[in-house]
Structure formats: structure tokens, C-alpha cells
Amino acid sequence: MRLIFLGPPGVGKGTQAKRVCGHLGIIHLSTGDILRAEMAADSEIGQKAKSFIDDGELVPDDVLLGIMNNRLKKDDAQKGYLLDGFPRTIPQAEGLDNIMKNLSHTLDGAISLTADEDELVQRLINRGLESDRSDDTPEVIRQRQKVYWNQTAPLLEYYAQKNLLKSVDGLGDIPEITERILGVLN
Ligand code: AMP
């Protein structure tokens, strides 16, 4: 199974992605995690990404498409994957279509996790008090929400037109939300 997770920052994409991957036996690929690992390693990609991430802006499309083009070719991606945080722009979605076509992979669904924005900002501010993520500060959180609505939300329509969009209410108990997601996949 090959899936995409869409949803505003703080909706719980990472938490749900891990649980859904455990159930389905597919790998979880989070571009946020990949970029944070590159920053920690102080690689060329990490150095390029840092200022964008710290400002709550998107890292340029060509960087992400390069990362995913290499990643989806690997052996462990041939049995299925869940993409968490990618694509985030229309050019990334079009690029992903090409990458998948070249690998003869088909997309089974785009899951949109939904929630009220004020609730999400509060959740992220709370997470910021506990995590060491440099982009979980109130100012950067607001910016990341804005970027989501301007640049990523158009993907909802992109996948709806391909008949791949499945919306799931992202508020509630963690296990309950996982059940809802697995329910729309059946
Ligand atoms: P996340 O962990 O998914 O919230 O991502 C954290 C940050 O990494 C985002 O605010 C962006 O700066 C960057 N990032 C992650 N995925 C992408 C992507 N697909 N395109 C551009 N930037 C990304």
C-alpha cells in the first residue's frame, strides 16, 4: 500500500503515521525527520534546509524531490510506504507522480487529517515546551500554519480530482483516530 498523509502542522500526522505503518507493515517516510537528520549531520542538504525550517518556510521543491527520488528507489520502499509531510506543494505532487510512474508505483490514497486551527496552535505550543524542535515556537507555528493553508491545502483538491482523497477527523483519542484511518482504507 502506498499512501500520503496531508494535514496542518500539529494535527498528529507523525503519531498516526507510525501507528498506521505498524498495522499495514509499510515504511514511514517523514520528510521533516529526514531534514532534521540532515541538519543534525550538518550535511550539505541540512545546511541548505536550516534557514527555511527555522523560519517556518518550505525547503525548496528541488531539494525535496531529489531526496524522495533517491529514497523511493531503495529496497525497503518496494513493499509500500506512507509519506508524511510530502508532498507539500503542487510541483512536489507533480514531481512525485513522475517519480512513482518511473518506479511503476501507484498511489492508493491521500489521507487528509483535519482539525480546528486554534486547537492545533495550542497543541504545538505545548509540544514546543517539551521538544527540542527549533520550529515549535508560537511565531514559527503561526507561520507554518499559514504556509500550510497557502501552499499545501491546494493538494486536497489535486488528490480529490484523482479520486484519491480520504478525509479523517483528526481530533479525539489516538487509537480512535487510527481506527478511523484504517476504516477509510478498507
Ligand atoms: P514537519 O516535521 O513535517 O512539520 O516539517 C518540518 C519543516 O521541515 C517544515 O516546516 C519545512 O520547513 C520542512 N519540510 C518538511 N517537509 C517538507 C516538504 N515536503 N517540502 C518543503 N519543506 C518541508
PDB file of C-alpha atoms and ligand atoms in Angstrom:
ATOM      1  CA  MET A   1       0.000   0.000   0.000  1.00  0.00           C
ATOM      2  CA  ARG A   2       1.305   3.490  -0.854  1.00  0.00           C
ATOM      3  CA  LEU A   3      -0.197   6.412   0.998  1.00  0.00           C
ATOM      4  CA  ILE A   4       0.196  10.146   1.554  1.00  0.00           C
ATOM      5  CA  PHE A   5      -0.713  11.926   4.792  1.00  0.00           C
ATOM      6  CA  LEU A   6      -1.916  15.514   4.490  1.00  0.00           C
ATOM      7  CA  GLY A   7      -2.870  17.881   7.279  1.00  0.00           C
ATOM      8  CA  PRO A   8      -1.858  21.089   9.050  1.00  0.00           C
ATOM      9  CA  PRO A   9       1.111  21.135  11.443  1.00  0.00           C
ATOM     10  CA  GLY A  10       0.177  19.677  14.824  1.00  0.00           C
ATOM     11  CA  VAL A  11      -2.735  17.539  13.629  1.00  0.00           C
ATOM     12  CA  GLY A  12      -0.879  14.367  14.623  1.00  0.00           C
ATOM     13  CA  LYS A  13       0.384  13.159  11.249  1.00  0.00           C
ATOM     14  CA  GLY A  14       3.592  11.735  12.723  1.00  0.00           C
ATOM     15  CA  THR A  15       1.874   9.878  15.571  1.00  0.00           C
ATOM     16  CA  GLN A  16      -0.807   8.405  13.335  1.00  0.00           C
ATOM     17  CA  ALA A  17       1.634   7.630  10.523  1.00  0.00           C
ATOM     18  CA  LYS A  18       3.726   5.415  12.827  1.00  0.00           C
ATOM     19  CA  ARG A  19       0.654   3.539  14.065  1.00  0.00           C
ATOM     20  CA  VAL A  20      -0.837   3.040  10.601  1.00  0.00           C
ATOM     21  CA  CYS A  21       2.529   1.826   9.236  1.00  0.00           C
ATOM     22  CA  GLY A  22       2.760  -0.677  12.103  1.00  0.00           C
ATOM     23  CA  HIS A  23      -0.654  -2.061  11.176  1.00  0.00           C
ATOM     24  CA  LEU A  24      -0.017  -2.190   7.454  1.00  0.00           C
ATOM     25  CA  GLY A  25       3.630  -3.321   7.502  1.00  0.00           C
ATOM     26  CA  ILE A  26       4.833  -0.436   5.346  1.00  0.00           C
ATOM     27  CA  ILE A  27       7.599   2.096   5.982  1.00  0.00           C
ATOM     28  CA  HIS A  28       7.030   5.572   7.364  1.00  0.00           C
ATOM     29  CA  LEU A  29       8.864   8.312   5.486  1.00  0.00           C
ATOM     30  CA  SER A  30       8.697  11.726   7.124  1.00  0.00           C
ATOM     31  CA  THR A  31      10.454  14.465   5.179  1.00  0.00           C
ATOM     32  CA  GLY A  32      10.576  16.561   8.384  1.00  0.00           C
ATOM     33  CA  ASP A  33      12.500  13.720  10.110  1.00  0.00           C
ATOM     34  CA  ILE A  34      14.773  13.270   7.084  1.00  0.00           C
ATOM     35  CA  LEU A  35      15.565  17.005   7.004  1.00  0.00           C
ATOM     36  CA  ARG A  36      16.172  17.147  10.779  1.00  0.00           C
ATOM     37  CA  ALA A  37      18.593  14.204  10.464  1.00  0.00           C
ATOM     38  CA  GLU A  38      20.411  16.038   7.654  1.00  0.00           C
ATOM     39  CA  MET A  39      20.653  19.148   9.851  1.00  0.00           C
ATOM     40  CA  ALA A  40      21.968  17.107  12.786  1.00  0.00           C
ATOM     41  CA  ALA A  41      24.619  15.605  10.484  1.00  0.00           C
ATOM     42  CA  ASP A  42      25.430  19.109   9.188  1.00  0.00           C
ATOM     43  CA  SER A  43      25.277  17.744   5.610  1.00  0.00           C
ATOM     44  CA  GLU A  44      25.021  19.935   2.526  1.00  0.00           C
ATOM     45  CA  ILE A  45      21.237  19.324   2.402  1.00  0.00           C
ATOM     46  CA  GLY A  46      20.956  20.071   6.130  1.00  0.00           C
ATOM     47  CA  GLN A  47      22.813  23.342   5.789  1.00  0.00           C
ATOM     48  CA  LYS A  48      20.585  24.356   2.876  1.00  0.00           C
ATOM     49  CA  ALA A  49      17.383  23.421   4.750  1.00  0.00           C
ATOM     50  CA  LYS A  50      18.117  25.010   8.130  1.00  0.00           C
ATOM     51  CA  SER A  51      17.182  28.631   7.480  1.00  0.00           C
ATOM     52  CA  PHE A  52      13.896  27.647   5.795  1.00  0.00           C
ATOM     53  CA  ILE A  53      12.923  25.315   8.640  1.00  0.00           C
ATOM     54  CA  ASP A  54      13.828  27.832  11.345  1.00  0.00           C
ATOM     55  CA  ASP A  55      11.671  30.477   9.617  1.00  0.00           C
ATOM     56  CA  GLY A  56       8.715  28.099   9.193  1.00  0.00           C
ATOM     57  CA  GLU A  57       9.083  28.254   5.407  1.00  0.00           C
ATOM     58  CA  LEU A  58       9.167  25.335   2.978  1.00  0.00           C
ATOM     59  CA  VAL A  59      12.515  23.978   1.843  1.00  0.00           C
ATOM     60  CA  PRO A  60      12.748  24.390  -1.981  1.00  0.00           C
ATOM     61  CA  ASP A  61      10.938  21.786  -4.094  1.00  0.00           C
ATOM     62  CA  ASP A  62      14.070  20.601  -5.937  1.00  0.00           C
ATOM     63  CA  VAL A  63      15.732  19.631  -2.649  1.00  0.00           C
ATOM     64  CA  LEU A  64      12.713  17.556  -1.579  1.00  0.00           C
ATOM     65  CA  LEU A  65      12.254  15.956  -4.985  1.00  0.00           C
ATOM     66  CA  GLY A  66      15.923  14.936  -5.014  1.00  0.00           C
ATOM     67  CA  ILE A  67      15.589  13.375  -1.558  1.00  0.00           C
ATOM     68  CA  MET A  68      12.419  11.457  -2.432  1.00  0.00           C
ATOM     69  CA  ASN A  69      13.658  10.350  -5.840  1.00  0.00           C
ATOM     70  CA  ASN A  70      16.592   8.595  -4.131  1.00  0.00           C
ATOM     71  CA  ARG A  71      14.588   7.329  -1.175  1.00  0.00           C
ATOM     72  CA  LEU A  72      11.695   5.687  -3.032  1.00  0.00           C
ATOM     73  CA  LYS A  73      14.121   3.640  -5.167  1.00  0.00           C
ATOM     74  CA  LYS A  74      15.519   1.815  -2.146  1.00  0.00           C
ATOM     75  CA  ASP A  75      14.663  -1.851  -1.500  1.00  0.00           C
ATOM     76  CA  ASP A  76      12.725  -1.178   1.712  1.00  0.00           C
ATOM     77  CA  ALA A  77      10.314   1.104  -0.178  1.00  0.00           C
ATOM     78  CA  GLN A  78       9.229  -1.535  -2.682  1.00  0.00           C
ATOM     79  CA  LYS A  79       6.659  -3.144  -0.366  1.00  0.00           C
ATOM     80  CA  GLY A  80       4.834   0.089   0.367  1.00  0.00           C
ATOM     81  CA  TYR A  81       5.204   3.366   2.192  1.00  0.00           C
ATOM     82  CA  LEU A  82       3.389   6.173   3.898  1.00  0.00           C
ATOM     83  CA  LEU A  83       4.644   9.662   3.039  1.00  0.00           C
ATOM     84  CA  ASP A  84       4.277  12.044   5.975  1.00  0.00           C
ATOM     85  CA  GLY A  85       4.841  15.714   5.173  1.00  0.00           C
ATOM     86  CA  PHE A  86       5.439  15.203   1.468  1.00  0.00           C
ATOM     87  CA  PRO A  87       4.263  16.439  -0.989  1.00  0.00           C
ATOM     88  CA  ARG A  88       3.605  19.939   0.343  1.00  0.00           C
ATOM     89  CA  THR A  89       3.232  21.897  -2.900  1.00  0.00           C
ATOM     90  CA  ILE A  90       1.647  21.253  -6.300  1.00  0.00           C
ATOM     91  CA  PRO A  91       5.096  20.999  -8.013  1.00  0.00           C
ATOM     92  CA  GLN A  92       6.107  18.403  -5.394  1.00  0.00           C
ATOM     93  CA  ALA A  93       2.896  16.443  -6.066  1.00  0.00           C
ATOM     94  CA  GLU A  94       3.554  16.530  -9.814  1.00  0.00           C
ATOM     95  CA  GLY A  95       7.169  15.511  -9.231  1.00  0.00           C
ATOM     96  CA  LEU A  96       6.019  12.649  -7.009  1.00  0.00           C
ATOM     97  CA  ASP A  97       3.647  11.471  -9.770  1.00  0.00           C
ATOM     98  CA  ASN A  98       6.667  11.253 -12.110  1.00  0.00           C
ATOM     99  CA  ILE A  99       8.914   9.538  -9.575  1.00  0.00           C
ATOM    100  CA  MET A 100       6.221   6.936  -8.863  1.00  0.00           C
ATOM    101  CA  LYS A 101       5.449   6.434 -12.538  1.00  0.00           C
ATOM    102  CA  ASN A 102       9.130   5.719 -13.245  1.00  0.00           C
ATOM    103  CA  LEU A 103       9.102   3.113 -10.468  1.00  0.00           C
ATOM    104  CA  SER A 104       5.739   1.629 -11.600  1.00  0.00           C
ATOM    105  CA  HIS A 105       4.288   2.509  -8.176  1.00  0.00           C
ATOM    106  CA  THR A 106       0.636   3.510  -7.841  1.00  0.00           C
ATOM    107  CA  LEU A 107      -0.785   5.699  -5.085  1.00  0.00           C
ATOM    108  CA  ASP A 108      -3.588   4.071  -3.081  1.00  0.00           C
ATOM    109  CA  GLY A 109      -4.806   7.122  -1.205  1.00  0.00           C
ATOM    110  CA  ALA A 110      -4.176  10.573   0.236  1.00  0.00           C
ATOM    111  CA  ILE A 111      -5.419  10.788   3.821  1.00  0.00           C
ATOM    112  CA  SER A 112      -6.308  14.276   4.991  1.00  0.00           C
ATOM    113  CA  LEU A 113      -6.329  14.655   8.779  1.00  0.00           C
ATOM    114  CA  THR A 114      -8.496  17.607   9.755  1.00  0.00           C
ATOM    115  CA  ALA A 115      -8.740  19.758  12.901  1.00  0.00           C
ATOM    116  CA  ASP A 116      -9.536  23.230  14.149  1.00  0.00           C
ATOM    117  CA  GLU A 117      -6.584  25.620  13.705  1.00  0.00           C
ATOM    118  CA  ASP A 118      -6.679  27.216  17.194  1.00  0.00           C
ATOM    119  CA  GLU A 119      -6.611  23.780  18.806  1.00  0.00           C
ATOM    120  CA  LEU A 120      -3.573  22.884  16.702  1.00  0.00           C
ATOM    121  CA  VAL A 121      -1.634  26.021  17.574  1.00  0.00           C
ATOM    122  CA  GLN A 122      -2.211  25.319  21.266  1.00  0.00           C
ATOM    123  CA  ARG A 123      -1.093  21.702  20.843  1.00  0.00           C
ATOM    124  CA  LEU A 124       2.100  22.798  19.102  1.00  0.00           C
ATOM    125  CA  ILE A 125       2.878  25.429  21.719  1.00  0.00           C
ATOM    126  CA  ASN A 126       2.555  22.661  24.340  1.00  0.00           C
ATOM    127  CA  ARG A 127       4.782  20.345  22.276  1.00  0.00           C
ATOM    128  CA  GLY A 128       7.315  23.171  21.973  1.00  0.00           C
ATOM    129  CA  LEU A 129       7.621  23.325  25.760  1.00  0.00           C
ATOM    130  CA  GLU A 130       8.744  19.672  25.754  1.00  0.00           C
ATOM    131  CA  SER A 131      10.543  19.143  22.440  1.00  0.00           C
ATOM    132  CA  ASP A 132      13.847  20.491  21.218  1.00  0.00           C
ATOM    133  CA  ARG A 133      12.444  21.359  17.801  1.00  0.00           C
ATOM    134  CA  SER A 134      13.668  24.825  16.889  1.00  0.00           C
ATOM    135  CA  ASP A 135      10.471  25.490  14.892  1.00  0.00           C
ATOM    136  CA  ASP A 136       7.920  24.876  17.692  1.00  0.00           C
ATOM    137  CA  THR A 137       7.806  28.498  18.894  1.00  0.00           C
ATOM    138  CA  PRO A 138       4.474  30.402  18.742  1.00  0.00           C
ATOM    139  CA  GLU A 139       5.663  32.748  15.982  1.00  0.00           C
ATOM    140  CA  VAL A 140       7.056  29.995  13.749  1.00  0.00           C
ATOM    141  CA  ILE A 141       3.997  27.815  14.454  1.00  0.00           C
ATOM    142  CA  ARG A 142       1.665  30.534  13.108  1.00  0.00           C
ATOM    143  CA  GLN A 143       3.902  30.883  10.050  1.00  0.00           C
ATOM    144  CA  ARG A 144       3.838  27.107   9.439  1.00  0.00           C
ATOM    145  CA  GLN A 145       0.029  27.133   9.618  1.00  0.00           C
ATOM    146  CA  LYS A 146      -0.077  29.965   7.085  1.00  0.00           C
ATOM    147  CA  VAL A 147       2.264  28.099   4.748  1.00  0.00           C
ATOM    148  CA  TYR A 148       0.056  25.007   5.040  1.00  0.00           C
ATOM    149  CA  TRP A 149      -3.114  26.856   4.035  1.00  0.00           C
ATOM    150  CA  ASN A 150      -1.440  28.774   1.203  1.00  0.00           C
ATOM    151  CA  GLN A 151       0.846  26.169  -0.299  1.00  0.00           C
ATOM    152  CA  THR A 152      -0.247  22.707   0.839  1.00  0.00           C
ATOM    153  CA  ALA A 153      -4.046  22.900   1.130  1.00  0.00           C
ATOM    154  CA  PRO A 154      -4.391  23.118  -2.707  1.00  0.00           C
ATOM    155  CA  LEU A 155      -3.230  19.482  -2.732  1.00  0.00           C
ATOM    156  CA  LEU A 156      -6.582  18.476  -1.222  1.00  0.00           C
ATOM    157  CA  GLU A 157      -8.244  19.432  -4.489  1.00  0.00           C
ATOM    158  CA  TYR A 158      -5.403  17.876  -6.514  1.00  0.00           C
ATOM    159  CA  TYR A 159      -5.990  14.454  -4.921  1.00  0.00           C
ATOM    160  CA  ALA A 160      -9.782  14.848  -4.777  1.00  0.00           C
ATOM    161  CA  GLN A 161      -9.754  15.216  -8.557  1.00  0.00           C
ATOM    162  CA  LYS A 162      -7.823  11.971  -8.847  1.00  0.00           C
ATOM    163  CA  ASN A 163     -10.407  10.338  -6.568  1.00  0.00           C
ATOM    164  CA  LEU A 164      -7.718   9.537  -4.006  1.00  0.00           C
ATOM    165  CA  LEU A 165      -8.638  11.914  -1.167  1.00  0.00           C
ATOM    166  CA  LYS A 166      -9.957  10.474   2.110  1.00  0.00           C
ATOM    167  CA  SER A 167     -10.702  12.950   4.908  1.00  0.00           C
ATOM    168  CA  VAL A 168     -10.487  11.822   8.527  1.00  0.00           C
ATOM    169  CA  ASP A 169     -11.365  13.822  11.660  1.00  0.00           C
ATOM    170  CA  GLY A 170      -8.033  14.258  13.471  1.00  0.00           C
ATOM    171  CA  LEU A 171      -9.482  15.210  16.856  1.00  0.00           C
ATOM    172  CA  GLY A 172     -10.065  12.585  19.520  1.00  0.00           C
ATOM    173  CA  ASP A 173      -8.247   9.668  21.136  1.00  0.00           C
ATOM    174  CA  ILE A 174      -5.118   8.486  19.396  1.00  0.00           C
ATOM    175  CA  PRO A 175      -6.314   4.842  18.960  1.00  0.00           C
ATOM    176  CA  GLU A 176      -9.742   6.016  17.819  1.00  0.00           C
ATOM    177  CA  ILE A 177      -8.228   8.172  15.081  1.00  0.00           C
ATOM    178  CA  THR A 178      -6.056   5.248  13.929  1.00  0.00           C
ATOM    179  CA  GLU A 179      -9.217   3.129  13.629  1.00  0.00           C
ATOM    180  CA  ARG A 180     -10.891   5.848  11.565  1.00  0.00           C
ATOM    181  CA  ILE A 181      -7.909   5.947   9.207  1.00  0.00           C
ATOM    182  CA  LEU A 182      -7.759   2.167   8.815  1.00  0.00           C
ATOM    183  CA  GLY A 183     -11.539   2.260   8.276  1.00  0.00           C
ATOM    184  CA  VAL A 184     -11.364   4.603   5.282  1.00  0.00           C
ATOM    185  CA  LEU A 185      -8.634   2.434   3.733  1.00  0.00           C
ATOM    186  CA  ASN A 186     -10.814  -0.657   3.660  1.00  0.00           C
TER     187      ASN A 186
HETATM  188  P1  AMP B   1       7.401  18.637   9.638  1.00  0.00           P
HETATM  189  O1  AMP B   1       8.205  17.815  10.593  1.00  0.00           O
HETATM  190  O2  AMP B   1       6.724  17.792   8.579  1.00  0.00           O
HETATM  191  O3  AMP B   1       6.472  19.595  10.304  1.00  0.00           O
HETATM  192  O4  AMP B   1       8.465  19.535   8.825  1.00  0.00           O
HETATM  193  C1  AMP B   1       9.250  20.498   9.485  1.00  0.00           C
HETATM  194  C2  AMP B   1       9.784  21.501   8.470  1.00  0.00           C
HETATM  195  O5  AMP B   1      10.599  20.822   7.508  1.00  0.00           O
HETATM  196  C3  AMP B   1       8.732  22.234   7.660  1.00  0.00           C
HETATM  197  O6  AMP B   1       8.213  23.365   8.337  1.00  0.00           O
HETATM  198  C4  AMP B   1       9.536  22.629   6.419  1.00  0.00           C
HETATM  199  O7  AMP B   1      10.379  23.720   6.683  1.00  0.00           O
HETATM  200  C5  AMP B   1      10.425  21.402   6.214  1.00  0.00           C
HETATM  201  N1  AMP B   1       9.778  20.407   5.327  1.00  0.00           N
HETATM  202  C6  AMP B   1       9.368  19.143   5.657  1.00  0.00           C
HETATM  203  N2  AMP B   1       8.813  18.530   4.598  1.00  0.00           N
HETATM  204  C7  AMP B   1       8.868  19.411   3.567  1.00  0.00           C
HETATM  205  C8  AMP B   1       8.423  19.391   2.215  1.00  0.00           C
HETATM  206  N3  AMP B   1       7.807  18.317   1.691  1.00  0.00           N
HETATM  207  N4  AMP B   1       8.659  20.481   1.462  1.00  0.00           N
HETATM  208  C9  AMP B   1       9.293  21.565   1.955  1.00  0.00           C
HETATM  209  N5  AMP B   1       9.702  21.670   3.223  1.00  0.00           N
HETATM  210  C10 AMP B   1       9.491  20.603   4.030  1.00  0.00           C
END
